[in-house]
Short mmCIF file of C-alpha atoms and ligand atoms in Angstrom, two decimals:
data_model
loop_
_atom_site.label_atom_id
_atom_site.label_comp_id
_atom_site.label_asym_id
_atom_site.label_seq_id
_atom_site.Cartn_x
_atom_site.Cartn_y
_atom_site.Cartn_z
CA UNK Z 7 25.38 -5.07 28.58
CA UNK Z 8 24.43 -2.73 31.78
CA UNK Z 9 22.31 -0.46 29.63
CA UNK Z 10 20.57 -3.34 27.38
CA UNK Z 11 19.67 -5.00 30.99
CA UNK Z 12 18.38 -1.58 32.11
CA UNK Z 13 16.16 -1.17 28.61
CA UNK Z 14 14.88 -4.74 28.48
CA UNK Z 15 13.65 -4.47 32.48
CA UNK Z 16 12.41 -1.49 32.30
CA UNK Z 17 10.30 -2.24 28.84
CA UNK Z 18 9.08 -5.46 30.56
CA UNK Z 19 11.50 -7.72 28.11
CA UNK Z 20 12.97 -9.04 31.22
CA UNK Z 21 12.53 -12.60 29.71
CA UNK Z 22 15.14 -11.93 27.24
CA UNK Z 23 18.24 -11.68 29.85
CA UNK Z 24 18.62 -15.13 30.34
CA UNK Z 25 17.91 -15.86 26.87
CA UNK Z 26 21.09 -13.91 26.05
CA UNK Z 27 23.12 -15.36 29.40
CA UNK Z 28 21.90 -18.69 28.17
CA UNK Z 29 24.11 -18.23 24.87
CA UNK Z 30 27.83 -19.53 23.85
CA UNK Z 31 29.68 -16.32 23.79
CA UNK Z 32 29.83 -16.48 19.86
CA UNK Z 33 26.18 -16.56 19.52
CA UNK Z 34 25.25 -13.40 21.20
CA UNK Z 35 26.67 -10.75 19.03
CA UNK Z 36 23.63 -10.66 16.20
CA UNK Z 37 21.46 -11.41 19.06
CA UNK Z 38 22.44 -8.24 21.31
CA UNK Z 39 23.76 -5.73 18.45
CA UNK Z 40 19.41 -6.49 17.59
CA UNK Z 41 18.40 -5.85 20.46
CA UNK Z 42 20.35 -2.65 21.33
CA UNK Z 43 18.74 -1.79 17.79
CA UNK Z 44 15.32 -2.15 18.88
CA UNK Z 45 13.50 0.78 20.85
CA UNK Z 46 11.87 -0.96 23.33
CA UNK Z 47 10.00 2.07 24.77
CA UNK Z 48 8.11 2.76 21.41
CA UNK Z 49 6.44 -1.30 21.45
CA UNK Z 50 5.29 -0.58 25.25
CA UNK Z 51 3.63 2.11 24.42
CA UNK Z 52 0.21 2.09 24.20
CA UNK Z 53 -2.00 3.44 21.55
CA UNK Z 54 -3.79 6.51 21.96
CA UNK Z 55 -7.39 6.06 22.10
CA UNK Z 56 -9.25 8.15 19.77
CA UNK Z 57 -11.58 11.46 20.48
CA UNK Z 58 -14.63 10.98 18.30
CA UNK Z 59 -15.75 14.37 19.71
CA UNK Z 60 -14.53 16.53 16.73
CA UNK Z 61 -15.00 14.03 13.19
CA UNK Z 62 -16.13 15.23 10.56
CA UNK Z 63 -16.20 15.00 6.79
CA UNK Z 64 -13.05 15.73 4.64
CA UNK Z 65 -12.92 17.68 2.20
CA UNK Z 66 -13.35 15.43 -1.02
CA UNK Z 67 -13.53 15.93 -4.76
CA UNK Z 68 -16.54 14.69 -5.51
CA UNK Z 69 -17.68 13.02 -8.50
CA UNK Z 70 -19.51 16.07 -10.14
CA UNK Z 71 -16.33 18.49 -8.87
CA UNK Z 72 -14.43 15.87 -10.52
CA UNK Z 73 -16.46 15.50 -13.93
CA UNK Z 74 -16.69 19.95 -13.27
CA UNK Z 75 -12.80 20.23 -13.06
CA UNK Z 76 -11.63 17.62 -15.12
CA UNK Z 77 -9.87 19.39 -17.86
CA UNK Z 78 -8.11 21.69 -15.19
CA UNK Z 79 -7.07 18.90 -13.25
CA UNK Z 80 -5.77 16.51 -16.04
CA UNK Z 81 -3.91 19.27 -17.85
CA UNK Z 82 -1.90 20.39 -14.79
CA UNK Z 83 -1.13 16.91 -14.02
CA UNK Z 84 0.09 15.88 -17.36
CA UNK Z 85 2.82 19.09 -17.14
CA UNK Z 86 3.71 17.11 -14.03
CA UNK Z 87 3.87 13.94 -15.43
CA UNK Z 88 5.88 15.36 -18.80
CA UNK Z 89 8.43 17.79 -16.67
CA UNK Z 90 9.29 14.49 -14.62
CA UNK Z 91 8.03 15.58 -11.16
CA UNK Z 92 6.10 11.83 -10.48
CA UNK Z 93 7.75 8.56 -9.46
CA UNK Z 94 5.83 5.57 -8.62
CA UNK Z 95 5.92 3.47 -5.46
CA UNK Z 96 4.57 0.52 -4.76
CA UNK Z 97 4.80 -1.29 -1.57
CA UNK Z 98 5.58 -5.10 -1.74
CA UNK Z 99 7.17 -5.88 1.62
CA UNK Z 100 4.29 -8.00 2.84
CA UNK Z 101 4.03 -11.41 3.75
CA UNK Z 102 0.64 -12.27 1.49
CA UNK Z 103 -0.31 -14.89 4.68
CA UNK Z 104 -4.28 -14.92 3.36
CA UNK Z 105 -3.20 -15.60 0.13
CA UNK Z 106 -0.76 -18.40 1.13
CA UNK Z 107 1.62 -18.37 -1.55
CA UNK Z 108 5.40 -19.67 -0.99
CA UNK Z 109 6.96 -16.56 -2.78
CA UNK Z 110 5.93 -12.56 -2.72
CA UNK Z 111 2.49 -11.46 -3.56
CA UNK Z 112 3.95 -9.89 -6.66
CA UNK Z 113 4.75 -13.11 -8.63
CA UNK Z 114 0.92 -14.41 -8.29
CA UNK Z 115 0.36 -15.58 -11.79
CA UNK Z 116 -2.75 -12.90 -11.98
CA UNK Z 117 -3.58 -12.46 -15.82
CA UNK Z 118 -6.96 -14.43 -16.67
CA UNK Z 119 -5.11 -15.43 -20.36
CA UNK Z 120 -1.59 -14.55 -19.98
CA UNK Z 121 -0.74 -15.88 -16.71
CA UNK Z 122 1.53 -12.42 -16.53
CA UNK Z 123 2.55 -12.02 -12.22
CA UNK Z 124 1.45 -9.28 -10.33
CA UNK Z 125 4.63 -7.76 -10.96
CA UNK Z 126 4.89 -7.70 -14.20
CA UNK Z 127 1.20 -5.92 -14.83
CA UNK Z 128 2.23 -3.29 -12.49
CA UNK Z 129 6.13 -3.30 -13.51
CA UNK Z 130 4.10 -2.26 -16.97
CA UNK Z 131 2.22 -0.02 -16.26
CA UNK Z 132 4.90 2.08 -15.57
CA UNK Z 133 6.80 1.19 -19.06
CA UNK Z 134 3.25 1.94 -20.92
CA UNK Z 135 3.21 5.18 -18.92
CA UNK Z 136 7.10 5.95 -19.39
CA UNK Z 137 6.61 5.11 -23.69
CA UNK Z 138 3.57 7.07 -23.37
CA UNK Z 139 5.03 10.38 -21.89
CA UNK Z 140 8.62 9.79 -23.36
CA UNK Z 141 10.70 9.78 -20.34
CA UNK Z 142 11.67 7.17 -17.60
CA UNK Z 143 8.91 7.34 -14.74
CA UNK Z 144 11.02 6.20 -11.39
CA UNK Z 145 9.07 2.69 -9.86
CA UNK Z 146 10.25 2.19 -6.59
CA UNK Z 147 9.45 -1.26 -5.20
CA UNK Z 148 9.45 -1.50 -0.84
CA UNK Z 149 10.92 -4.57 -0.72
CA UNK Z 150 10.85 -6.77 3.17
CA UNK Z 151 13.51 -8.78 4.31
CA UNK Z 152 11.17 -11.18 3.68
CA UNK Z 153 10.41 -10.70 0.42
CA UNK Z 154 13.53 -8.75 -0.97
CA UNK Z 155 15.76 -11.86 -2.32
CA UNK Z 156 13.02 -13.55 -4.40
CA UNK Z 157 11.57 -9.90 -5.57
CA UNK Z 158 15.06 -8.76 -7.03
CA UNK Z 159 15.44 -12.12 -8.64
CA UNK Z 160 12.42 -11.97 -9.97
CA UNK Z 161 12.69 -8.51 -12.01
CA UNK Z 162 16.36 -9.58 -12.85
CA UNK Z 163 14.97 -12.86 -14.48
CA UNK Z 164 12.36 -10.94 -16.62
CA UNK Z 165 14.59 -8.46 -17.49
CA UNK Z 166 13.34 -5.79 -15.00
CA UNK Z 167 9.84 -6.51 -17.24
CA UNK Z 168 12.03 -3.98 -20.15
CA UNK Z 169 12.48 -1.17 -17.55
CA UNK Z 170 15.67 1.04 -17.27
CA UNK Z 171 18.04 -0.34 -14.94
CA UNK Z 172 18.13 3.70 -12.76
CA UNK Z 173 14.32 3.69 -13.08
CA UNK Z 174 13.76 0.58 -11.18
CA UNK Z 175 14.84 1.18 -7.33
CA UNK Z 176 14.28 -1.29 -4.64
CA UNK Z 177 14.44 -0.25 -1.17
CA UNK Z 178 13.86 -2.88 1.92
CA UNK Z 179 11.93 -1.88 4.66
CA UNK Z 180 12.65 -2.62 8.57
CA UNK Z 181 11.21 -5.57 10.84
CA UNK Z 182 9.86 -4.84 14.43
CA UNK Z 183 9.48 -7.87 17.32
CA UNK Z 184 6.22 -10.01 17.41
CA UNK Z 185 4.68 -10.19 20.95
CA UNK Z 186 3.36 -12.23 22.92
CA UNK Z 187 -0.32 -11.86 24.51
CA UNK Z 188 1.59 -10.40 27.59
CA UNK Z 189 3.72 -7.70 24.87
CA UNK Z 190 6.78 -9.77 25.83
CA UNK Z 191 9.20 -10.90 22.60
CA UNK Z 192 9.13 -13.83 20.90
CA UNK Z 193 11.89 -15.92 19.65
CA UNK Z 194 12.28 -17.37 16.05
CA UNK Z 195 15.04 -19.32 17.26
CA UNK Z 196 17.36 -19.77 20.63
CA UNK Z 197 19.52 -17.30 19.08
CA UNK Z 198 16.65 -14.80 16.84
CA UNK Z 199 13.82 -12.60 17.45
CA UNK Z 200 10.74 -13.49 15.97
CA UNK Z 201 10.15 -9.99 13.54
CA UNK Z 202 7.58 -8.88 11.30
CA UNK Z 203 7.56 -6.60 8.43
CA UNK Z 204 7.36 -3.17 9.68
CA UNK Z 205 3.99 -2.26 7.46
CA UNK Z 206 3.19 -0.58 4.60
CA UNK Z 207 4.14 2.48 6.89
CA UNK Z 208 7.71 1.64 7.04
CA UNK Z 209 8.01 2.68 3.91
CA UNK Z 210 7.99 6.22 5.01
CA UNK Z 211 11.39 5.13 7.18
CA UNK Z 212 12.77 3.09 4.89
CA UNK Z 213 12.19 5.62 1.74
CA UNK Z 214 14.30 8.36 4.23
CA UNK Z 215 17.03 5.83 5.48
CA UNK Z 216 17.68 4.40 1.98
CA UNK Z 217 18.34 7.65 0.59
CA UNK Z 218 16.10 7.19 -1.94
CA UNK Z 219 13.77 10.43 -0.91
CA UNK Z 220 16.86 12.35 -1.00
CA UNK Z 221 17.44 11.19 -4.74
CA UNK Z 222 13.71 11.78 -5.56
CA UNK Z 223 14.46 15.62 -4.61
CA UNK Z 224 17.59 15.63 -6.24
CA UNK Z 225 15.70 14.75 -9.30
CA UNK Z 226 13.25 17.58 -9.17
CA UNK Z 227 10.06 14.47 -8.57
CA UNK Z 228 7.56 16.72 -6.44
CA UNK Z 229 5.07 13.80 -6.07
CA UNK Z 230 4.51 9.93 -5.38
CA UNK Z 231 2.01 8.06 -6.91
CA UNK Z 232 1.63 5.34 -3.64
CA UNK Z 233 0.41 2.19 -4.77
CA UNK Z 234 -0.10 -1.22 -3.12
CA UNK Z 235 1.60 -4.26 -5.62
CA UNK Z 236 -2.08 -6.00 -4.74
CA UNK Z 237 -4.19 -3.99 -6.48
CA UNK Z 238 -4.35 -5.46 -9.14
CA UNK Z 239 -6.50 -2.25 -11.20
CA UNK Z 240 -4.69 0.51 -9.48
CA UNK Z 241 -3.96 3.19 -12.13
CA UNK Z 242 -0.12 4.99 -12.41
CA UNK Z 243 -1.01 7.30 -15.15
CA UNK Z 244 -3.47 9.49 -13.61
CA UNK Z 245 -2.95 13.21 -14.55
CA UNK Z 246 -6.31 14.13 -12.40
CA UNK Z 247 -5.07 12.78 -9.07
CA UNK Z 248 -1.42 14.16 -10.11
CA UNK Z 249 -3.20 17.46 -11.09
CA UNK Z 250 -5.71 17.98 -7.64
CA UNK Z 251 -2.28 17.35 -6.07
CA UNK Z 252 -0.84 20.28 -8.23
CA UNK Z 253 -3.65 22.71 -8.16
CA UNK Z 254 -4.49 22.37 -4.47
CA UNK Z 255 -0.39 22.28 -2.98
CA UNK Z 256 -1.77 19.02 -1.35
CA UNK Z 257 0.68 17.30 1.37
CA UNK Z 258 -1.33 14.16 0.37
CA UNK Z 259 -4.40 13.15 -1.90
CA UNK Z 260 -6.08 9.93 -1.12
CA UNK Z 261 -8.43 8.27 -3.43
CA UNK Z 262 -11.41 7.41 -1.93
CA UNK Z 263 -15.11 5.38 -2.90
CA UNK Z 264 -18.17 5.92 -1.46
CA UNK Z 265 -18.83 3.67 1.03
CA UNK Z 266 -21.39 0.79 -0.23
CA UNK Z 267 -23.03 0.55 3.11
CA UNK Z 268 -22.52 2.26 6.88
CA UNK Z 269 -21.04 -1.09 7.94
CA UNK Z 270 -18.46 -1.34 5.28
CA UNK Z 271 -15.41 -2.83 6.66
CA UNK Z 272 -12.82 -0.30 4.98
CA UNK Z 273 -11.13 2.79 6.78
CA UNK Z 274 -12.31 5.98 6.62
CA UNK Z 275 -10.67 9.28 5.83
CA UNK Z 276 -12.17 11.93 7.90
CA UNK Z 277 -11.51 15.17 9.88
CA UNK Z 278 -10.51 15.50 13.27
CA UNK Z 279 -10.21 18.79 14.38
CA UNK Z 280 -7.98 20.48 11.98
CA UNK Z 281 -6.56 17.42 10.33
CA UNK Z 282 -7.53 14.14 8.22
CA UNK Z 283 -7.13 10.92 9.49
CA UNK Z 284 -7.90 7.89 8.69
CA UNK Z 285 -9.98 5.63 10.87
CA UNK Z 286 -9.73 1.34 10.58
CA UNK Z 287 -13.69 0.69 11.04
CA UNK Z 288 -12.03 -1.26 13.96
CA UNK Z 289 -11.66 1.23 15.98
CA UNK Z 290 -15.60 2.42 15.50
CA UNK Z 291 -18.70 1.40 16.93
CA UNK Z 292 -21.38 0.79 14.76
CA UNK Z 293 -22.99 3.42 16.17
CA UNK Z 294 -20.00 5.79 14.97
CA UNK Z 295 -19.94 3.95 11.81
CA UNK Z 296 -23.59 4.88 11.38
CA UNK Z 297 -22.97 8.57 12.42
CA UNK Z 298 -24.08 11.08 10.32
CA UNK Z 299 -23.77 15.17 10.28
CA UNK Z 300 -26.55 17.68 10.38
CA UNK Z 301 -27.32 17.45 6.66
CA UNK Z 302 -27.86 14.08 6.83
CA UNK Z 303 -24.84 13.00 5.39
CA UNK Z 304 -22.50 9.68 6.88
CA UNK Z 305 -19.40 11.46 8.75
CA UNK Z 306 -17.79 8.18 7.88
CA UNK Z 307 -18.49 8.15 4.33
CA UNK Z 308 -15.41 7.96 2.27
CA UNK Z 309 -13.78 4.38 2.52
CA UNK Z 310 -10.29 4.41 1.77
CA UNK Z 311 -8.27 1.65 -0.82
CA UNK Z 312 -5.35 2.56 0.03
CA UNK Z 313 -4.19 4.81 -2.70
CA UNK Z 314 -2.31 7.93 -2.48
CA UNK Z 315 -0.56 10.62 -3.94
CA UNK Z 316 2.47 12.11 -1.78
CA UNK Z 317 3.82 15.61 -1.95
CA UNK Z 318 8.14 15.29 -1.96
CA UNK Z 319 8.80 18.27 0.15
CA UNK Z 320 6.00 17.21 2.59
CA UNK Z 321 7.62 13.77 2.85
CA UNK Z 322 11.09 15.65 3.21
CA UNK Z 323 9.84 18.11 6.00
CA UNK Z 324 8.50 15.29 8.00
CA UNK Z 325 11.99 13.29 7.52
CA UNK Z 326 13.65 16.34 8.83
CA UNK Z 327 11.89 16.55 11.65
CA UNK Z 328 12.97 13.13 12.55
CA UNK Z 329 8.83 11.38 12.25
CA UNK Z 330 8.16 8.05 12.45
CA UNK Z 331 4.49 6.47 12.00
CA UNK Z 332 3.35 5.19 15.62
CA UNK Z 333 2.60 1.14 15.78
CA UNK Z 334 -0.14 -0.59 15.89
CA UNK Z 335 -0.84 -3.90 17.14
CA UNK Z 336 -2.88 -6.54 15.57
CA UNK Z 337 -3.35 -10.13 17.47
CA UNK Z 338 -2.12 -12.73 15.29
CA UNK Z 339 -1.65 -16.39 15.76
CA UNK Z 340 2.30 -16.36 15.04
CA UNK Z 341 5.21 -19.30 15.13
CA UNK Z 342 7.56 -19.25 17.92
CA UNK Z 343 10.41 -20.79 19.67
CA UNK Z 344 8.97 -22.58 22.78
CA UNK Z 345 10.62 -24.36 24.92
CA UNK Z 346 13.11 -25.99 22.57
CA UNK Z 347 10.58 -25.98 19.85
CA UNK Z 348 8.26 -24.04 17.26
CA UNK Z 349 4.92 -23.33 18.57
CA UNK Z 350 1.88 -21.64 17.81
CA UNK Z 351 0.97 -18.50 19.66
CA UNK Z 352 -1.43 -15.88 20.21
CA UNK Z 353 0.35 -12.78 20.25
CA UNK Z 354 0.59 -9.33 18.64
CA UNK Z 355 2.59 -8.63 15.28
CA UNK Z 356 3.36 -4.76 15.14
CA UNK Z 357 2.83 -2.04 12.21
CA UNK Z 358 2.96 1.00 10.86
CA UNK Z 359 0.27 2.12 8.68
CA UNK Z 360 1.28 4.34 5.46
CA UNK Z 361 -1.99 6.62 6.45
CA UNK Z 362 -0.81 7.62 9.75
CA UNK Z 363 1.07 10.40 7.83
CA UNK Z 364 -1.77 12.38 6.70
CA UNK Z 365 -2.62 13.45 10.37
CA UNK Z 366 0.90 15.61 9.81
CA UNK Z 367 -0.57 17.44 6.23
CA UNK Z 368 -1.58 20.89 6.71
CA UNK Z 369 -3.19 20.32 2.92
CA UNK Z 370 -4.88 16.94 2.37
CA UNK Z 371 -7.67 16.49 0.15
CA UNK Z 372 -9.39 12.86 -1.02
CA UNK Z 373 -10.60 12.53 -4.28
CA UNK Z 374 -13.46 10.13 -5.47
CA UNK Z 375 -12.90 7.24 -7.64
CA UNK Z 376 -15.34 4.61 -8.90
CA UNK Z 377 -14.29 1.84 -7.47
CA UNK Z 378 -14.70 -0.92 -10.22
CA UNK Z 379 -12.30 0.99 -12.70
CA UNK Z 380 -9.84 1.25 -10.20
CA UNK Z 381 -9.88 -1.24 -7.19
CA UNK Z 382 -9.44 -4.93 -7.71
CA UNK Z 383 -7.63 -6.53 -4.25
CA UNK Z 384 -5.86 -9.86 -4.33
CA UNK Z 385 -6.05 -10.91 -0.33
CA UNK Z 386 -7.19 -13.85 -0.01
CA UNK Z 387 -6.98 -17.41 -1.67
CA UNK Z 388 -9.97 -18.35 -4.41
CA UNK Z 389 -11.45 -20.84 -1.48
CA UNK Z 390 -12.15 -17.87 0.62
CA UNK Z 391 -14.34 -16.25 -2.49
CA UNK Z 392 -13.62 -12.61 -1.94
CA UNK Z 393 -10.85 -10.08 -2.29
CA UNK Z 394 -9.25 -13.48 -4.14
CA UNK Z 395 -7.26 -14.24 -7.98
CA UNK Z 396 -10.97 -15.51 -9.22
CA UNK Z 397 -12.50 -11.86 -8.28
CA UNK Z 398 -9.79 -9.57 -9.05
CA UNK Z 399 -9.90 -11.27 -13.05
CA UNK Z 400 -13.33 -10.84 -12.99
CA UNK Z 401 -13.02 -6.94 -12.07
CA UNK Z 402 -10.13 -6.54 -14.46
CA UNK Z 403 -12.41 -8.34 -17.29
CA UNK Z 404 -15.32 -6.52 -16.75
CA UNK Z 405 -13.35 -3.12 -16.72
CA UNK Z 406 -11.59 -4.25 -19.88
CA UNK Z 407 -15.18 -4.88 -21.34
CA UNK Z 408 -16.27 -1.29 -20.52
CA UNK Z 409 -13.36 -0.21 -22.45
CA UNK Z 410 -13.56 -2.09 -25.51
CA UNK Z 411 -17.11 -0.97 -25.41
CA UNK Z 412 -16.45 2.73 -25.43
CA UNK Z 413 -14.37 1.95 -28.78
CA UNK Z 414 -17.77 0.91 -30.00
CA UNK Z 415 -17.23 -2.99 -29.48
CA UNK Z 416 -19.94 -5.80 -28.85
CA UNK Z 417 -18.86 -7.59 -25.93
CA UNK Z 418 -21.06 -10.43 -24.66
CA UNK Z 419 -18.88 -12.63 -22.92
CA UNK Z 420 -19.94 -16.39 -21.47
CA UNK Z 421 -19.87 -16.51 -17.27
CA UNK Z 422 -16.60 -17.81 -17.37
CA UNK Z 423 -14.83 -16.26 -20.27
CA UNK Z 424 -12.31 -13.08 -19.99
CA UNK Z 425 -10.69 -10.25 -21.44
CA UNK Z 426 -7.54 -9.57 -20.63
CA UNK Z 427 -5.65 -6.24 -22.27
CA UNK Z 428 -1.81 -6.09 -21.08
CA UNK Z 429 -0.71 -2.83 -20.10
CA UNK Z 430 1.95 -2.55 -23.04
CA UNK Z 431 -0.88 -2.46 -25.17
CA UNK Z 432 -3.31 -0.29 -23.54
CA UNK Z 433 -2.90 0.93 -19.61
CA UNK Z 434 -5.83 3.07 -19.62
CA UNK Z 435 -8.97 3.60 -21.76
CA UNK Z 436 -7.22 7.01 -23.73
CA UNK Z 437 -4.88 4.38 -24.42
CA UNK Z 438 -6.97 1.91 -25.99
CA UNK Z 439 -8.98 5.06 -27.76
CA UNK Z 440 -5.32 5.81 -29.17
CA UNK Z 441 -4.56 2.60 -30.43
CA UNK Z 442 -7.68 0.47 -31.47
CA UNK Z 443 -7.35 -0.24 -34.43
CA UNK Z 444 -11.26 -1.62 -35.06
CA UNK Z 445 -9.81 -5.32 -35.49
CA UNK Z 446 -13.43 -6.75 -33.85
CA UNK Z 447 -16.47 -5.42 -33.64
CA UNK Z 448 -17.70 -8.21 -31.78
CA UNK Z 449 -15.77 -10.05 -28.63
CA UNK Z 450 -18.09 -13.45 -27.55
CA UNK Z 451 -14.62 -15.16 -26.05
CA UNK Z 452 -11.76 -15.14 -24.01
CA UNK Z 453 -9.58 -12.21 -25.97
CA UNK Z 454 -6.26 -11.02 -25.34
CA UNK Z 455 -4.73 -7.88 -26.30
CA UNK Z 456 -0.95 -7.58 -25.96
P1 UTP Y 515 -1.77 -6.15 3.71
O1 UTP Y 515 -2.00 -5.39 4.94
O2 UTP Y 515 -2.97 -6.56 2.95
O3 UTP Y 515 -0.88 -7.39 4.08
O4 UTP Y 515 -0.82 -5.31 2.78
P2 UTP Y 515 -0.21 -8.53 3.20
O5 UTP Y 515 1.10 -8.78 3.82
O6 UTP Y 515 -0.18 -8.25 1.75
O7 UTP Y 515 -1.14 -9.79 3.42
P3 UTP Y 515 -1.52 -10.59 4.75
O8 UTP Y 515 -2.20 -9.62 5.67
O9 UTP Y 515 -0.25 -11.16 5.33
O10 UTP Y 515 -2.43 -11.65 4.23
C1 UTP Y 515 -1.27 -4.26 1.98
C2 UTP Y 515 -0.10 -3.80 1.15
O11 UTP Y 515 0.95 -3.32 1.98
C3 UTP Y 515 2.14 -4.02 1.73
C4 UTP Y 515 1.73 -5.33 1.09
O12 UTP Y 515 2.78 -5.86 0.32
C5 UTP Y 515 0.54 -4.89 0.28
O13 UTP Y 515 0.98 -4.27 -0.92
N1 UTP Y 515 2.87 -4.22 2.98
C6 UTP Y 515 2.22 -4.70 4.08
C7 UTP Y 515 4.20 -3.93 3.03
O14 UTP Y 515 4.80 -3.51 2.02
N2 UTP Y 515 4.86 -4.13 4.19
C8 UTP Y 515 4.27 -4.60 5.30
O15 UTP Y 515 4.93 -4.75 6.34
C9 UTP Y 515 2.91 -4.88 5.25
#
């Protein structure tokens, strides 16, 4: 107990001694084997404040180098895709608080017509990917403490949504102490820490303590296709971010969009010095977010959604080294044990971020996406009217619209009607080119295709 003492004084967790004392001998085991578990030293640290000094652009695949070197790209990625060198990973640990939904994000009834969850659109896209390429594509699913029970229940219910039982791997990430205002821990009961999920960064931990990079290696998968379970549009099968992976020996490619306006709240990947970063447009000024270089151009121009795709060996370097992603603090009004009771209090929950890996890739490269085709966010609840169920449907119709309209299709669609085409039957638009089968020529309705 002499050491613990030590830690928790010296980290300013001083509070948490007679907490402990306080306890019936039988109560304190958890309690202490936790907090000998924690590292104190890492959640006093502060963050270090960034050097705007040296930003600049990253180097990005444009649009027209993207429409240039599309061929090269796709083919090289589509050898990647057939020699089984890509798995899938999708992060799911959160806790979906904006959206306010008693389970994980992932069962959100999201389709407009089918009512299909979140999990079972992404779940197939991977199976439409898998039939389409003729082998098992691994889908690994970050799971949280939080969210692990009802997530495995959930795929075990639906029958893993007809994926192989080896192809579907759940790993759980950790859970780091919630602060107070002061950075002293809070309680969840007499006898519990009050913990957070660890952030989409923990995945990066959690991928290396689960032994599931390890097996990824073993299995001759080279790279990750990182996705987050709400994005609701976010493509799997994508030989051309695959392939400027391949071609380039990128560490990490991260999709990026053009930023709509300067003061677009999204982060930004840029370069500092000689590496990317990315940088929250909370940490800018808007003077910084208005920067621009001497041809004219915004230095933070390329807004990132969050989508990336991971190089194996990069990821296993990095784990051998012993890296962890720093953590960041955001304030958040949390519930606490106070005083005998729950409470509401101002504090600080603590993450990692997935992104703060890239500032460790000697090679990383973002590629441009159009953002409608490929970015649909389900954050918030339909009463907020943004990044919410109502909007993401409306994206996913619209896209579906452009698609069926490339196969030559009418579609002139009421305000309120949708179009809704389940990844089994078409996951992409060379799918639906594949398969359509010229049943309409004319869609003035809800339709959909499954
Ligand atoms: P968000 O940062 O949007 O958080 O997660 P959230 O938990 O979904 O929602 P709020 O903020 O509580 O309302 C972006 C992605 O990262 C995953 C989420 O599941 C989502 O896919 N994530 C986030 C994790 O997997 N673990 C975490 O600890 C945090």
């Amino acid at each position: 107990m002499d050491d613990l003492f030590k830690t928790l004084r010296s980290s300013g967790q001083d509070h948490l001694i007679p907490v402990i004392e306080s306890l019936p001998q039988e109560r304190q085991g958890p309690f202490v084997e936790r907090l000998r578990a924690i590292d104190w030293q890492e959640l006093a640290a502060p963050e270090v404040p960034l050097d705007d000094a040296a930003v600049a652009q990253s180097r990005v695949v444009d649009r027209q180098e993207r429409a240039q070197r599309a061929d090269e790209f796709s083919a090289v990625g589509e050898r990647a895709y057939q020699d089984g060198a890509v798995a899938v990973l999708m992060v799911a640990g959160g806790q979906g608080t904006r959206l306010g939904l008693d389970a994980p994000k992932g069962c959100f009834p999201i389709g407009a017509l089918s009512g299909a969850s979140i999990y079972q659109l992404q779940a197939e896209k991977v199976l439409a990917l898998s039939r389409r390429i003729g082998r098992a594509v691994p889908l690994l699913v970050m799971t949280s403490p939080m969210t692990d029970a009802q997530t495995r229940s959930f795929f075990a219910e639906h029958q893993r949504f007809g994926l192989a039982e080896d192809q579907l791997r759940f790993f759980c990430q950790g859970t780091v102490p919630s602060l107070d205002a002061d950075g002293r821990a809070l309680l969840a009961a007499p006898d519990r820490l009050l913990e957070n999920p660890d952030g989409h960064g923990g995945c990066f931990t959690a991928l290396v303590a689960s032994g599931q990079l390890q097996r990824l290696v073993d299995e001759g998968v080279r790279r990750i296709v990182y996705i987050q379970v709400d994005n609701i549009l976010v493509p799997v099968d994508d030989p051309i971010l695959v392939g400027v992976a391949e071609v380039e020996s990128a560490d990490v490619v991260t999709k990026v969009l053009d930023k709509a306006h300067p003061d677009e709240k999204v982060g930004h990947l840029v370069r500092v010095g000689e590496r990317d970063r990315i940088i929250e447009y909370t940490e800018l000024t808007a003077e910084q977010a208005r920067m621009r270089d001497d041809d004219g151009r915004l230095v933070y121009r390329w807004g990132s959604p969050a989508m990336h795709c991971w190089s194996v060996s990069f990821l296993a370097a990095l784990a051998q080294d012993g890296f962890r992603p720093p953590l960041h603090r955001s304030a958040k009004p949390l519930k606490a044990w106070r005083e005998g009771a729950m409470a509401t209090v101002e504090g600080w929950k603590n993450e990692r971020f997935i992104f703060d890996l890239i500032p460790q890739a000697r090679i990383s490269i973002g590629l441009e996406i159009e953002r409608d085709d490929e970015f649909a966010p389900v954050k918030n609840a339909d009463s907020q009217g943004s990044d919410c169920p109502a909007t993401a449907r409306r994206l996913a119709s619209d896209l579906f619209a452009r698609w069926l309209s490339a196969q030559g299709v009418v579609v002139d669609l009421p305000p309120d009607a949708h179009l809704e085409i389940s990844p089994v039957f078409a996951a992409t638009v060379a799918d639906l080119a594949q398969r359509w089968d010229g049943r309409s020529q004319r869609v003035d309705g809800d339709l959909l295709l499954r």
